[in-house]
Tab-separated table of C-alpha atoms in Angstrom:
chain	number	residue	atom	x	y	z
J	1	UNK	CA	116.695	136.027	113.574
J	2	UNK	CA	114.291	135.543	110.696
J	3	UNK	CA	112.997	131.988	111.000
J	4	UNK	CA	110.983	130.422	108.213
J	5	UNK	CA	108.346	127.786	108.970
J	6	UNK	CA	107.655	125.387	106.085
J	7	UNK	CA	104.596	123.168	106.348
J	8	UNK	CA	101.713	121.465	104.539
J	9	UNK	CA	98.253	122.471	105.707
J	10	UNK	CA	95.443	120.051	106.406
J	11	UNK	CA	91.902	121.105	105.495
J	12	UNK	CA	89.806	122.196	108.467
J	13	UNK	CA	86.819	120.105	107.358
J	14	UNK	CA	88.773	117.086	106.129
J	15	UNK	CA	86.955	113.788	106.559
J	16	UNK	CA	89.045	111.640	108.952
J	17	UNK	CA	88.497	108.694	106.622
J	18	UNK	CA	90.229	110.585	103.788
J	19	UNK	CA	93.857	109.509	103.982
J	20	UNK	CA	95.235	112.118	101.583
J	21	UNK	CA	96.946	114.782	103.644
J	22	UNK	CA	96.682	112.810	106.885
J	23	UNK	CA	100.359	113.591	107.501
J	24	UNK	CA	99.800	117.332	107.137
J	25	UNK	CA	99.324	119.760	110.001
J	26	UNK	CA	96.250	121.583	111.227
J	27	UNK	CA	95.974	125.383	111.384
J	28	UNK	CA	96.048	125.060	115.181
J	29	UNK	CA	99.417	123.292	115.055
J	30	UNK	CA	100.887	125.900	112.697
J	31	UNK	CA	99.633	128.716	114.935
J	32	UNK	CA	101.150	127.045	118.002
J	33	UNK	CA	104.560	126.678	116.345
J	34	UNK	CA	104.485	130.286	115.126
J	35	UNK	CA	103.619	131.407	118.661
J	36	UNK	CA	106.519	129.423	120.118
J	37	UNK	CA	109.100	130.660	117.625
J	38	UNK	CA	107.819	134.239	117.897
J	39	UNK	CA	108.886	134.388	121.533
J	40	UNK	CA	112.455	134.881	120.350
J	41	UNK	CA	112.433	135.371	116.571
J	42	UNK	CA	110.705	136.917	113.606
J	43	UNK	CA	108.692	134.123	111.984
J	44	UNK	CA	107.869	133.788	108.278
J	45	UNK	CA	105.249	131.034	107.700
J	46	UNK	CA	105.579	129.414	104.257
J	47	UNK	CA	103.148	126.799	103.001
J	48	UNK	CA	105.008	124.143	100.998
J	49	UNK	CA	103.244	124.563	97.671
J	50	UNK	CA	104.469	125.330	94.135
J	51	UNK	CA	105.319	128.915	95.113
J	52	UNK	CA	107.528	128.002	98.049
J	53	UNK	CA	110.838	127.997	96.167
J	54	UNK	CA	110.507	131.637	95.141
J	55	UNK	CA	109.293	132.539	98.631
J	56	UNK	CA	112.367	130.922	100.155
J	57	UNK	CA	114.614	132.834	97.763
J	58	UNK	CA	113.264	136.276	98.523
J	59	UNK	CA	112.682	136.192	102.297
J	60	UNK	CA	116.327	136.310	103.484
J	61	UNK	CA	115.847	133.652	106.148
J	62	UNK	CA	118.486	132.778	108.719
J	63	UNK	CA	117.108	129.282	109.263
J	64	UNK	CA	113.940	127.307	108.492
J	65	UNK	CA	111.931	125.225	110.954
J	66	UNK	CA	110.763	122.511	108.587
J	67	UNK	CA	107.757	120.272	109.202
J	68	UNK	CA	106.649	119.927	105.546
J	69	UNK	CA	105.659	116.343	104.738
J	70	UNK	CA	105.339	116.917	100.996
J	71	UNK	CA	102.560	115.824	98.690
J	72	UNK	CA	103.492	113.193	96.109
J	73	UNK	CA	106.068	110.478	95.606
J	74	UNK	CA	108.404	108.338	97.712
J	75	UNK	CA	110.800	111.263	98.268
J	76	UNK	CA	108.170	113.876	99.134
J	77	UNK	CA	109.550	114.578	102.613
J	78	UNK	CA	112.911	115.504	101.076
J	79	UNK	CA	111.567	118.176	98.681
J	80	UNK	CA	111.774	121.188	101.011
J	81	UNK	CA	115.177	120.245	102.511
J	82	UNK	CA	116.503	119.804	98.958
J	83	UNK	CA	115.308	123.304	98.058
J	84	UNK	CA	116.906	124.667	101.214
J	85	UNK	CA	120.232	123.015	100.514
J	86	UNK	CA	120.144	124.306	96.932
J	87	UNK	CA	119.541	127.824	98.282
J	88	UNK	CA	122.137	127.402	101.054
J	89	UNK	CA	119.597	128.034	103.826
J	90	UNK	CA	120.038	126.181	107.147
J	91	UNK	CA	117.071	124.176	108.411
J	92	UNK	CA	115.969	121.984	111.285
J	93	UNK	CA	115.785	118.247	111.044
J	94	UNK	CA	117.175	115.487	108.898
J	95	UNK	CA	118.638	115.836	105.433
J	96	UNK	CA	116.963	114.709	102.174
J	97	UNK	CA	118.580	111.276	102.156
J	98	UNK	CA	117.530	110.401	105.695
J	99	UNK	CA	113.984	111.647	105.166
J	100	UNK	CA	113.603	109.531	102.031
J	101	UNK	CA	115.229	106.475	103.622
J	102	UNK	CA	112.997	106.662	106.715
J	103	UNK	CA	109.824	107.022	104.655
J	104	UNK	CA	110.766	103.884	102.711
J	105	UNK	CA	110.151	101.179	105.323
J	106	UNK	CA	112.325	98.607	103.536
J	107	UNK	CA	115.317	100.946	103.163
J	108	UNK	CA	115.045	101.726	106.873
J	109	UNK	CA	115.116	98.039	107.723
J	110	UNK	CA	118.038	97.333	105.395
J	111	UNK	CA	120.135	100.040	107.041
J	112	UNK	CA	119.151	98.850	110.509
J	113	UNK	CA	120.074	95.281	109.582
J	114	UNK	CA	123.485	96.428	108.306
J	115	UNK	CA	124.211	97.924	111.719
J	116	UNK	CA	122.893	94.864	113.556
J	117	UNK	CA	119.872	96.689	114.966
J	118	UNK	CA	116.876	94.327	115.404
J	119	UNK	CA	113.784	94.919	113.236
J	120	UNK	CA	110.942	92.531	112.314
J	121	UNK	CA	111.472	90.339	109.238
J	122	UNK	CA	109.920	91.588	106.016
J	123	UNK	CA	109.490	91.212	102.269
J	124	UNK	CA	108.860	93.862	99.615
J	125	UNK	CA	106.410	92.930	96.862
J	126	UNK	CA	106.274	94.992	93.664
J	127	UNK	CA	103.849	92.722	91.837
J	128	UNK	CA	101.630	89.991	93.233
J	129	UNK	CA	103.348	87.259	91.202
J	130	UNK	CA	106.591	87.838	93.140
J	131	UNK	CA	105.012	87.100	96.542
J	132	UNK	CA	107.183	84.533	98.343
J	133	UNK	CA	106.570	85.029	102.062
J	134	UNK	CA	108.557	82.430	104.011
J	135	UNK	CA	108.085	83.887	107.479
J	136	UNK	CA	105.553	83.234	110.201
J	137	UNK	CA	102.041	84.625	110.652
J	138	UNK	CA	100.404	86.944	111.503
J	139	UNK	CA	101.842	89.677	109.303
J	140	UNK	CA	101.059	93.296	108.516
J	141	UNK	CA	100.601	94.172	104.848
J	142	UNK	CA	101.064	97.861	104.129
J	143	UNK	CA	102.201	100.399	101.513
J	144	UNK	CA	105.966	100.842	101.352
J	145	UNK	CA	106.216	104.629	101.656
J	146	UNK	CA	103.272	106.061	103.579
J	147	UNK	CA	103.257	107.767	106.975
J	148	UNK	CA	100.798	108.594	109.757
J	149	UNK	CA	99.464	105.006	109.595
J	150	UNK	CA	98.096	105.579	106.086
J	151	UNK	CA	97.394	102.196	104.548
J	152	UNK	CA	97.772	100.444	107.908
J	153	UNK	CA	94.234	99.388	108.727
J	154	UNK	CA	92.720	96.791	110.985
J	155	UNK	CA	92.368	94.654	107.851
J	156	UNK	CA	96.132	94.952	107.217
J	157	UNK	CA	96.609	92.218	109.821
J	158	UNK	CA	96.715	88.907	107.909
J	159	UNK	CA	96.607	85.555	109.710
J	160	UNK	CA	97.216	83.069	106.927
J	161	UNK	CA	98.702	82.493	103.493
J	162	UNK	CA	95.290	82.162	101.850
J	163	UNK	CA	94.426	85.794	102.685
J	164	UNK	CA	97.885	87.220	102.056
J	165	UNK	CA	97.836	87.208	98.252
J	166	UNK	CA	94.499	89.055	98.072
J	167	UNK	CA	95.603	91.694	100.579
J	168	UNK	CA	98.811	92.317	98.649
J	169	UNK	CA	96.830	92.746	95.427
J	170	UNK	CA	94.414	95.152	97.147
J	171	UNK	CA	97.195	97.440	98.392
J	172	UNK	CA	99.094	97.333	95.103
J	173	UNK	CA	95.924	98.411	93.340
J	174	UNK	CA	94.811	101.071	95.830
J	175	UNK	CA	98.130	102.785	96.642
J	176	UNK	CA	100.037	102.288	93.367
J	177	UNK	CA	103.303	101.539	95.138
J	178	UNK	CA	105.196	98.484	96.393
J	179	UNK	CA	103.892	96.564	99.385
J	180	UNK	CA	105.850	95.583	102.468
J	181	UNK	CA	104.924	92.460	104.402
J	182	UNK	CA	106.167	92.572	107.989
J	183	UNK	CA	106.150	89.985	110.735
J	184	UNK	CA	103.939	90.965	113.684
J	185	UNK	CA	105.738	90.860	117.006
J	186	UNK	CA	103.564	89.918	119.976
J	187	UNK	CA	105.059	92.097	122.714
J	188	UNK	CA	104.453	95.595	124.072
J	189	UNK	CA	104.815	98.672	121.875
J	190	UNK	CA	106.646	101.899	122.714
J	191	UNK	CA	107.566	105.143	121.026
J	192	UNK	CA	110.636	107.171	121.922
J	193	UNK	CA	111.133	110.909	121.305
J	194	UNK	CA	114.698	112.146	120.905
J	195	UNK	CA	116.169	115.640	120.619
J	196	UNK	CA	119.805	116.314	119.803
J	197	UNK	CA	122.584	114.945	117.634
J	198	UNK	CA	124.890	111.943	117.736
J	199	UNK	CA	126.521	111.674	121.171
J	200	UNK	CA	124.471	114.583	122.564
J	201	UNK	CA	121.058	112.946	122.250
J	202	UNK	CA	118.396	113.650	124.865
J	203	UNK	CA	115.772	110.940	125.252
J	204	UNK	CA	112.398	112.102	126.534
J	205	UNK	CA	110.313	109.823	128.785
J	206	UNK	CA	109.289	106.682	126.896
J	207	UNK	CA	105.654	106.418	125.799
J	208	UNK	CA	103.862	103.069	125.777
J	209	UNK	CA	101.183	102.489	123.141
J	210	UNK	CA	98.479	100.771	125.197
J	211	UNK	CA	96.993	98.450	122.608
J	212	UNK	CA	94.770	96.884	125.277
J	213	UNK	CA	92.531	99.985	125.289
J	214	UNK	CA	91.523	99.548	121.639
J	215	UNK	CA	87.936	98.485	120.886
J	216	UNK	CA	87.372	94.778	121.683
J	217	UNK	CA	87.152	93.759	118.018
J	218	UNK	CA	90.334	95.598	117.004
J	219	UNK	CA	93.632	93.995	116.114
J	220	UNK	CA	96.471	94.928	118.530
J	221	UNK	CA	98.140	97.436	116.189
J	222	UNK	CA	98.241	101.219	116.122
J	223	UNK	CA	96.235	101.375	112.896
J	224	UNK	CA	94.790	104.252	110.897
J	225	UNK	CA	91.458	103.642	112.602
J	226	UNK	CA	93.081	103.806	116.040
J	227	UNK	CA	94.945	107.003	115.182
J	228	UNK	CA	92.319	108.965	113.248
J	229	UNK	CA	88.851	107.352	113.556
J	230	UNK	CA	88.388	105.835	117.019
J	231	UNK	CA	90.497	108.454	118.800
J	232	UNK	CA	88.763	111.844	118.737
J	233	UNK	CA	89.249	115.054	120.774
J	234	UNK	CA	85.873	114.603	122.469
J	235	UNK	CA	86.421	110.866	123.067
J	236	UNK	CA	90.176	110.216	123.384
J	237	UNK	CA	91.268	106.591	123.572
J	238	UNK	CA	93.780	107.060	126.356
J	239	UNK	CA	96.124	104.921	124.311
J	240	UNK	CA	99.398	106.520	125.438
J	241	UNK	CA	100.963	105.992	128.848
J	242	UNK	CA	103.925	108.196	129.707
J	243	UNK	CA	106.210	107.485	131.348
J	244	UNK	CA	105.892	103.847	130.350
J	245	UNK	CA	106.033	101.382	133.216
J	246	UNK	CA	109.076	99.216	132.552
J	247	UNK	CA	111.891	97.680	134.513
J	248	UNK	CA	115.280	99.449	134.395
J	249	UNK	CA	116.900	96.885	132.086
J	250	UNK	CA	114.117	97.088	129.509
J	251	UNK	CA	114.181	100.887	129.630
J	252	UNK	CA	117.945	100.832	129.142
J	253	UNK	CA	117.609	98.512	126.132
J	254	UNK	CA	114.815	100.590	124.569
J	255	UNK	CA	116.821	103.799	124.938
J	256	UNK	CA	119.996	102.160	123.612
J	257	UNK	CA	118.330	100.760	120.488
J	258	UNK	CA	116.582	104.100	119.857
J	259	UNK	CA	119.852	106.030	119.940
J	260	UNK	CA	121.516	103.442	117.715
J	261	UNK	CA	118.715	103.653	115.142
J	262	UNK	CA	118.750	107.477	115.211
J	263	UNK	CA	122.446	107.549	114.371
J	264	UNK	CA	122.378	104.614	111.924
J	265	UNK	CA	119.846	106.427	109.744
J	266	UNK	CA	121.687	109.744	110.079
J	267	UNK	CA	118.836	111.546	111.829
J	268	UNK	CA	119.377	115.122	112.985
J	269	UNK	CA	117.917	117.324	115.709
J	270	UNK	CA	114.786	115.317	116.488
J	271	UNK	CA	112.967	112.087	115.721
J	272	UNK	CA	110.351	109.737	117.151
J	273	UNK	CA	111.113	106.023	116.966
J	274	UNK	CA	108.530	103.235	117.211
J	275	UNK	CA	109.535	99.995	118.931
J	276	UNK	CA	107.872	96.647	119.589
J	277	UNK	CA	108.998	93.767	121.784
J	278	UNK	CA	109.159	90.171	120.642
J	279	UNK	CA	107.890	87.250	122.727
J	280	UNK	CA	111.096	87.261	124.777
J	281	UNK	CA	110.858	90.971	125.544
J	282	UNK	CA	113.614	92.059	123.142
J	283	UNK	CA	113.026	95.463	121.491
J	284	UNK	CA	112.850	95.759	117.692
J	285	UNK	CA	112.624	98.952	115.638
J	286	UNK	CA	109.388	99.298	113.676
J	287	UNK	CA	110.111	102.637	112.023
J	288	UNK	CA	111.647	106.084	112.453
J	289	UNK	CA	109.684	109.320	112.174
J	290	UNK	CA	112.123	112.190	111.552
J	291	UNK	CA	109.157	114.559	111.026
J	292	UNK	CA	106.994	113.514	113.986
J	293	UNK	CA	103.556	114.883	114.679
J	294	UNK	CA	103.443	117.681	117.269
J	295	UNK	CA	99.804	118.468	118.033
J	296	UNK	CA	99.733	121.232	120.668
J	297	UNK	CA	96.477	120.305	122.439
J	298	UNK	CA	97.235	118.144	125.514
J	299	UNK	CA	93.804	116.516	125.091
J	300	UNK	CA	94.870	115.103	121.726
J	301	UNK	CA	97.128	112.081	121.479
J	302	UNK	CA	100.480	113.283	120.168
J	303	UNK	CA	103.486	111.378	121.484
J	304	UNK	CA	106.291	113.899	121.086
J	305	UNK	CA	104.606	116.786	122.965
J	306	UNK	CA	103.273	114.334	125.560
J	307	UNK	CA	106.780	113.045	126.295
J	308	UNK	CA	108.076	116.616	126.464
J	309	UNK	CA	105.382	117.634	128.956
J	310	UNK	CA	106.200	114.673	131.182
J	311	UNK	CA	109.846	115.791	131.066
J	312	UNK	CA	108.743	119.250	132.252
J	313	UNK	CA	109.206	120.905	128.849
J	314	UNK	CA	106.384	123.137	127.636
J	315	UNK	CA	105.255	123.084	124.007
J	316	UNK	CA	106.896	126.451	123.319
J	317	UNK	CA	110.154	125.359	124.923
J	318	UNK	CA	110.101	122.090	122.984
J	319	UNK	CA	109.878	123.958	119.670
J	320	UNK	CA	112.631	126.385	120.658
J	321	UNK	CA	114.811	123.527	121.902
J	322	UNK	CA	114.595	121.783	118.500
J	323	UNK	CA	115.495	125.044	116.765
J	324	UNK	CA	118.407	125.698	119.118
J	325	UNK	CA	119.751	122.164	118.655
J	326	UNK	CA	119.794	122.768	114.897
J	327	UNK	CA	121.506	126.136	115.345
J	328	UNK	CA	124.150	124.528	117.531
J	329	UNK	CA	124.702	121.798	114.930
J	330	UNK	CA	125.406	124.366	112.232
J	331	UNK	CA	127.711	126.366	114.478
J	332	UNK	CA	129.788	123.383	115.564
J	333	UNK	CA	129.977	121.369	112.334
J	334	UNK	CA	132.806	122.065	109.926
J	335	UNK	CA	131.007	120.126	107.193
J	336	UNK	CA	127.882	122.308	107.134
J	337	UNK	CA	127.415	125.933	106.206
J	338	UNK	CA	126.945	128.468	108.980
J	339	UNK	CA	123.692	130.160	109.895
J	340	UNK	CA	123.388	133.383	107.953
J	341	UNK	CA	126.056	132.387	105.400
J	342	UNK	CA	123.628	132.789	102.514
J	343	UNK	CA	123.461	136.548	103.023
């Protein structure tokens, strides 16, 4: 088959402190995905820029492996899937609605709440004058529709009402988007990688985010600093433990809530879901990542490939498994077009 690969490319010399494009992928990641797909298919790499629509039209693709995060706006992750649906080209991963809903942290929480799936309490603030936080402290104050921990800094942790108003104003001014205030839960943090669809979901070994290995002065959150500044290839933090050490009941509850969240948001093919426990040890969904990071280097902290390796799945096989799950979805669903139907 002819398999397209749509992606956004990070600059090789990008300053880690520069948040723009933090969600995008490195040349090494793109090369690794091309290598994996090329084991069985003809691969057509397509950078998701202004020329991508015409490139998609003319390349006669059977399916697209999509990891494009987009560039601007609250619906940026849905741009490429929307093009693909317009052109009647099958693709891996979630549809435009789910991608937009998952990027908007409040919409995610509203849908989770409708289905009775626990998530920390929150408030959305569109202008500082509307701030009416009635919950407990501490809280995290962060932009509403950013990913890869953008806008979630050590200073996003706010301990009291006196500091809250100023932090909200700072984020409104810097990111030019609404702010979400979220209650901080005090328990352990996990992330769960899933591959599959609906009742046929495979859960990879659970990863624990070891917040106790952060620098002594750091807040216990997986912040932008923890992800991109303090954790480097030559000095990795060792922040992920996989498989996570947990008792069988907790593991069962974490897996159950992850599957429920995956299906409540309408995720497809793959997703990584972040979870934190409250004081009583009950799991709550923090957010869903339907376009998770997949760095190929085992020395770099990347949860999805790490969980796959622990499960005995190589990087190449992980990529092909995601593609094959999408192919199977198209072949078995009467509500979706078939692979190759656009030709």
